[in-house]
mmCIF file of C-alpha atoms and ligand atoms in Angstrom:
data_model
loop_
_atom_site.group_PDB
_atom_site.id
_atom_site.type_symbol
_atom_site.label_atom_id
_atom_site.label_comp_id
_atom_site.label_asym_id
_atom_site.label_seq_id
_atom_site.Cartn_x
_atom_site.Cartn_y
_atom_site.Cartn_z
ATOM 1 C CA MET M 1 -0.028 0.026 0.005
ATOM 2 C CA ALA M 2 1.567 3.293 -1.083
ATOM 3 C CA LYS M 3 1.944 5.754 1.668
ATOM 4 C CA PHE M 4 1.228 9.353 0.833
ATOM 5 C CA ASN M 5 4.407 11.404 0.703
ATOM 6 C CA MET M 6 6.604 8.413 1.512
ATOM 7 C CA GLU M 7 9.070 8.945 -1.326
ATOM 8 C CA THR M 8 9.776 12.526 -0.620
ATOM 9 C CA ALA M 9 8.937 13.070 2.926
ATOM 10 C CA ASP M 10 12.448 12.687 4.303
ATOM 11 C CA LYS M 11 13.504 15.545 2.144
ATOM 12 C CA TYR M 12 11.093 17.866 3.847
ATOM 13 C CA GLY M 13 12.341 20.177 6.461
ATOM 14 C CA GLY M 14 10.310 20.865 9.499
ATOM 15 C CA SER M 15 8.714 23.933 7.915
ATOM 16 C CA GLY M 16 10.345 24.274 4.534
ATOM 17 C CA ALA M 17 8.890 24.346 1.048
ATOM 18 C CA GLY M 18 6.600 21.491 0.324
ATOM 19 C CA SER M 19 5.990 20.708 3.948
ATOM 20 C CA SER M 20 2.470 20.278 4.948
ATOM 21 C CA PHE M 21 2.424 22.252 8.261
ATOM 22 C CA PHE M 22 -0.591 24.441 8.771
ATOM 23 C CA SER M 23 0.169 27.969 9.779
ATOM 24 C CA LEU M 24 -1.491 31.352 10.120
ATOM 25 C CA LYS M 25 1.328 33.881 9.994
ATOM 26 C CA ASN M 26 -0.125 37.153 11.086
ATOM 27 C CA ASP M 27 -2.565 38.593 13.628
ATOM 28 C CA LYS M 28 -6.196 38.015 12.617
ATOM 29 C CA ASP M 29 -5.322 35.702 9.689
ATOM 30 C CA THR M 30 -7.972 33.076 9.265
ATOM 31 C CA ALA M 31 -8.459 29.840 7.465
ATOM 32 C CA VAL M 32 -11.243 27.251 7.276
ATOM 33 C CA VAL M 33 -10.273 23.684 8.140
ATOM 34 C CA ARG M 34 -11.850 20.399 9.056
ATOM 35 C CA PHE M 35 -10.193 18.458 11.931
ATOM 36 C CA MET M 36 -9.760 15.000 10.504
ATOM 37 C CA TYR M 37 -11.183 13.101 13.481
ATOM 38 C CA GLU M 38 -14.447 11.750 14.619
ATOM 39 C CA THR M 39 -13.919 11.753 18.346
ATOM 40 C CA LEU M 40 -11.266 12.662 20.920
ATOM 41 C CA ASP M 41 -10.085 9.067 20.978
ATOM 42 C CA ASP M 42 -8.797 9.490 17.450
ATOM 43 C CA ILE M 43 -6.355 12.214 18.542
ATOM 44 C CA GLU M 44 -2.963 11.035 19.440
ATOM 45 C CA GLY M 45 -0.106 12.836 21.118
ATOM 46 C CA TYR M 46 3.574 12.321 20.312
ATOM 47 C CA ALA M 47 6.601 12.580 22.480
ATOM 48 C CA VAL M 48 9.360 13.997 20.352
ATOM 49 C CA HIS M 49 12.696 15.712 20.542
ATOM 50 C CA GLU M 50 13.452 18.810 18.515
ATOM 51 C CA GLU M 51 16.828 18.424 16.872
ATOM 52 C CA ILE M 52 18.861 20.270 14.238
ATOM 53 C CA VAL M 53 19.239 17.916 11.291
ATOM 54 C CA ASP M 54 21.048 19.054 8.222
ATOM 55 C CA GLY M 55 20.639 22.598 9.414
ATOM 56 C CA LYS M 56 16.937 22.400 9.984
ATOM 57 C CA LYS M 57 14.836 21.936 12.991
ATOM 58 C CA ARG M 58 13.255 18.528 12.810
ATOM 59 C CA TYR M 59 11.079 16.508 15.216
ATOM 60 C CA VAL M 60 12.484 13.151 16.096
ATOM 61 C CA ASN M 61 10.416 10.410 17.717
ATOM 62 C CA CYS M 62 11.315 9.745 21.380
ATOM 63 C CA LEU M 63 11.821 6.040 21.797
ATOM 64 C CA ARG M 64 10.831 5.949 25.448
ATOM 65 C CA ASN M 65 7.396 5.612 26.941
ATOM 66 C CA TYR M 66 6.921 7.754 30.000
ATOM 67 C CA ASN M 67 7.545 4.828 32.359
ATOM 68 C CA ASP M 68 10.537 3.439 30.481
ATOM 69 C CA PRO M 69 14.039 3.912 31.895
ATOM 70 C CA ILE M 70 15.870 6.985 30.612
ATOM 71 C CA ASP M 71 18.409 5.010 28.529
ATOM 72 C CA LYS M 72 15.717 3.482 26.399
ATOM 73 C CA CYS M 73 16.076 6.660 24.213
ATOM 74 C CA PRO M 74 19.577 7.968 23.561
ATOM 75 C CA LEU M 75 18.317 11.592 23.208
ATOM 76 C CA CYS M 76 16.619 11.344 26.637
ATOM 77 C CA ALA M 77 19.758 9.770 28.102
ATOM 78 C CA ALA M 78 21.691 12.777 26.680
ATOM 79 C CA LYS M 79 19.267 15.122 28.507
ATOM 80 C CA HIS M 80 17.601 16.449 25.392
ATOM 81 C CA ARG M 81 14.232 17.834 26.315
ATOM 82 C CA VAL M 82 11.155 15.745 25.433
ATOM 83 C CA LEU M 83 8.181 17.687 24.000
ATOM 84 C CA ALA M 84 4.596 16.470 24.276
ATOM 85 C CA LYS M 85 2.960 17.508 21.033
ATOM 86 C CA LEU M 86 -0.237 17.199 19.133
ATOM 87 C CA PHE M 87 0.204 17.046 15.392
ATOM 88 C CA LEU M 88 -3.353 17.539 14.267
ATOM 89 C CA HIS M 89 -4.406 16.512 10.768
ATOM 90 C CA VAL M 90 -6.517 19.240 9.321
ATOM 91 C CA PHE M 91 -8.107 19.521 5.906
ATOM 92 C CA ASP M 92 -7.461 23.060 4.611
ATOM 93 C CA VAL M 93 -10.707 23.724 2.828
ATOM 94 C CA ASP M 94 -9.353 26.572 0.662
ATOM 95 C CA ALA M 95 -6.167 24.829 -0.235
ATOM 96 C CA GLN M 96 -8.038 21.517 -0.548
ATOM 97 C CA GLU M 97 -5.182 19.616 1.086
ATOM 98 C CA ILE M 98 -4.194 17.958 4.349
ATOM 99 C CA LYS M 99 -1.958 19.827 6.605
ATOM 100 C CA VAL M 100 -0.478 19.118 10.033
ATOM 101 C CA TRP M 101 -1.137 21.648 12.759
ATOM 102 C CA ASP M 102 1.693 21.555 15.327
ATOM 103 C CA ARG M 103 0.265 22.244 18.743
ATOM 104 C CA GLY M 104 1.367 21.836 22.322
ATOM 105 C CA LYS M 105 -0.315 19.250 24.488
ATOM 106 C CA THR M 106 -2.356 21.958 26.207
ATOM 107 C CA PHE M 107 -4.405 22.254 23.006
ATOM 108 C CA TYR M 108 -5.807 18.831 23.907
ATOM 109 C CA SER M 109 -8.331 20.456 26.203
ATOM 110 C CA LYS M 110 -9.490 22.680 23.328
ATOM 111 C CA MET M 111 -9.957 19.615 21.123
ATOM 112 C CA SER M 112 -11.782 17.878 24.014
ATOM 113 C CA SER M 113 -14.246 20.831 24.159
ATOM 114 C CA LEU M 114 -14.774 20.748 20.364
ATOM 115 C CA CYS M 115 -15.249 17.000 20.343
ATOM 116 C CA ALA M 116 -17.847 17.193 23.093
ATOM 117 C CA ARG M 117 -19.898 19.538 21.084
ATOM 118 C CA TYR M 118 -19.358 18.384 17.481
ATOM 119 C CA ASN M 119 -19.671 14.715 16.758
ATOM 120 C CA PRO M 120 -18.316 13.509 14.437
ATOM 121 C CA LEU M 121 -15.857 16.403 14.549
ATOM 122 C CA VAL M 122 -14.970 16.134 10.868
ATOM 123 C CA SER M 123 -18.432 17.099 9.768
ATOM 124 C CA THR M 124 -18.150 20.600 11.057
ATOM 125 C CA PRO M 125 -15.692 22.948 9.397
ATOM 126 C CA PHE M 126 -14.110 25.600 11.603
ATOM 127 C CA GLU M 127 -12.791 29.025 10.892
ATOM 128 C CA ILE M 128 -9.544 29.366 12.757
ATOM 129 C CA GLU M 129 -8.350 32.813 13.683
ATOM 130 C CA ARG M 130 -5.012 33.751 14.859
ATOM 131 C CA ASN M 131 -4.813 36.265 17.715
ATOM 132 C CA GLY M 132 -1.292 37.478 18.185
ATOM 133 C CA LYS M 133 1.383 39.162 16.060
ATOM 134 C CA LYS M 134 4.048 37.275 14.322
ATOM 135 C CA GLY M 135 6.519 35.880 16.754
ATOM 136 C CA ASP M 136 4.273 36.482 19.799
ATOM 137 C CA THR M 137 4.690 33.508 21.991
ATOM 138 C CA SER M 138 1.342 34.113 23.700
ATOM 139 C CA THR M 139 -0.543 33.841 20.448
ATOM 140 C CA THR M 140 -3.893 32.009 20.758
ATOM 141 C CA TYR M 141 -6.252 30.620 18.161
ATOM 142 C CA GLU M 142 -10.032 30.917 18.130
ATOM 143 C CA THR M 143 -12.154 28.302 16.538
ATOM 144 C CA TYR M 144 -15.541 29.324 15.061
ATOM 145 C CA ALA M 145 -17.837 26.564 14.039
ATOM 146 C CA MET M 146 -19.472 26.863 10.609
ATOM 147 C CA ASP M 147 -22.414 24.854 9.378
ATOM 148 C CA THR M 148 -22.327 21.129 10.085
ATOM 149 C CA ASP M 149 -22.747 19.061 6.968
ATOM 150 C CA ASP M 150 -22.586 15.358 6.086
ATOM 151 C CA VAL M 151 -18.862 15.211 5.173
ATOM 152 C CA THR M 152 -17.095 12.175 6.662
ATOM 153 C CA LEU M 153 -13.458 11.067 6.753
ATOM 154 C CA ALA M 154 -14.219 8.856 3.739
ATOM 155 C CA ASP M 155 -14.800 11.948 1.694
ATOM 156 C CA LEU M 156 -11.278 13.312 2.491
ATOM 157 C CA PRO M 157 -7.865 12.092 1.368
ATOM 158 C CA GLU M 158 -6.251 9.501 3.612
ATOM 159 C CA LYS M 159 -4.285 10.828 6.499
ATOM 160 C CA PRO M 160 -0.582 10.425 5.891
ATOM 161 C CA ASP M 161 1.598 8.748 8.529
ATOM 162 C CA LEU M 162 3.565 11.229 10.566
ATOM 163 C CA LEU M 163 6.174 8.825 11.862
ATOM 164 C CA GLY M 164 8.930 8.519 9.393
ATOM 165 C CA THR M 165 7.917 11.564 7.578
ATOM 166 C CA LEU M 166 7.328 14.869 9.445
ATOM 167 C CA ILE M 167 8.557 13.105 12.561
ATOM 168 C CA LEU M 168 11.781 11.351 11.938
ATOM 169 C CA ASP M 169 11.614 7.805 13.338
ATOM 170 C CA LYS M 170 15.020 6.413 14.012
ATOM 171 C CA THR M 171 16.413 3.350 15.789
ATOM 172 C CA THR M 172 18.344 3.449 19.075
ATOM 173 C CA GLU M 173 21.486 2.852 17.061
ATOM 174 C CA GLU M 174 20.807 5.599 14.609
ATOM 175 C CA LEU M 175 20.029 8.095 17.439
ATOM 176 C CA GLN M 176 23.292 7.151 19.200
ATOM 177 C CA THR M 177 25.205 7.711 15.908
ATOM 178 C CA PHE M 178 23.368 11.021 15.514
ATOM 179 C CA LEU M 179 24.564 12.150 19.003
ATOM 180 C CA ASP M 180 28.075 11.073 18.201
ATOM 181 C CA THR M 181 28.329 12.621 14.755
ATOM 182 C CA GLY M 182 25.569 15.205 14.532
ATOM 183 C CA THR M 183 24.120 13.653 11.427
ATOM 184 C CA PHE M 184 21.914 10.757 10.335
ATOM 185 C CA ASP M 185 23.876 10.333 7.146
ATOM 186 C CA GLU M 186 25.978 7.230 6.716
ATOM 187 C CA VAL M 187 28.654 6.643 4.226
ATOM 188 C CA SER M 188 26.607 4.698 1.626
ATOM 189 C CA PRO M 189 28.021 1.402 0.623
ATOM 190 C CA ARG M 190 25.636 1.368 -2.326
ATOM 191 C CA THR M 191 26.996 4.225 -4.331
ATOM 192 C CA ASP M 192 27.381 3.895 -8.107
ATOM 193 C CA ASN M 193 30.877 5.225 -7.936
ATOM 194 C CA ASN M 194 33.378 2.304 -7.851
ATOM 195 C CA GLN M 195 35.866 4.492 -6.010
ATOM 196 C CA TYR M 196 33.706 4.299 -2.937
ATOM 197 C CA ARG M 197 32.216 0.888 -3.257
ATOM 198 C CA ARG M 198 32.986 -1.360 -0.325
ATOM 199 C CA ARG M 199 34.647 -4.406 -1.639
ATOM 200 C CA SER M 200 34.881 -6.472 1.476
ATOM 201 C CA ALA M 201 32.207 -8.549 3.143
ATOM 202 C CA ALA M 202 29.976 -6.545 5.570
ATOM 203 C CA PRO M 203 26.682 -6.375 3.781
ATOM 204 C CA ASN M 204 24.549 -3.272 4.537
ATOM 205 C CA ALA M 205 22.467 -4.195 7.561
ATOM 206 C CA ARG M 206 19.763 -1.790 6.605
ATOM 207 C CA GLY M 207 19.713 -1.952 2.841
ATOM 208 C CA ASP M 208 16.108 -0.689 2.690
ATOM 209 C CA ARG M 209 16.681 2.695 4.254
ATOM 210 C CA PHE M 210 16.015 5.829 2.272
HETATM 211 ZN ZN1 ZN G 301 13.641 10.512 24.144
#
């Protein structure tokens, strides 16, 4: 089954061109979206680390559950801060495409309030309004319900996976290497250039990575 964006997703920066993050840049900017959920149960939080990868801020999946020992995740063990995030899938009605709205976990109570009133949530479009100037860290967002209709999730494109795309999903070993070297890049043993081709044994243990 083909995954939306799978081929190119790793090329996306956290907020660079082609990324699908939802944003309202200026005070009083608005957009109409549908939250792509039926109930609160559909909304998942993610524990992530924010790391600089290839010069860009990227989210990296934390490998530790809250009750796991600290060394389950090399980034936690290195005392990198864990962020509890909501990455909400929203369908931007004007742009007619899925975007991801990056919110702190406190936004969960907002979503809880909306889900309690609109069920299924996806059937009510909301106008989102930004209140706060560019760069203002106390910016808030108001949600104004529009007319409920009969749109369901089945009417919208499939939600893309976040893990492995917008959120880098790495192994313990890869995270350790990242800490040691500052990069996820490896010297590729599969280059077309003979000069760099490894001639000796050691097959690539992860030949399928992209
Ligand atoms: Zn971690």
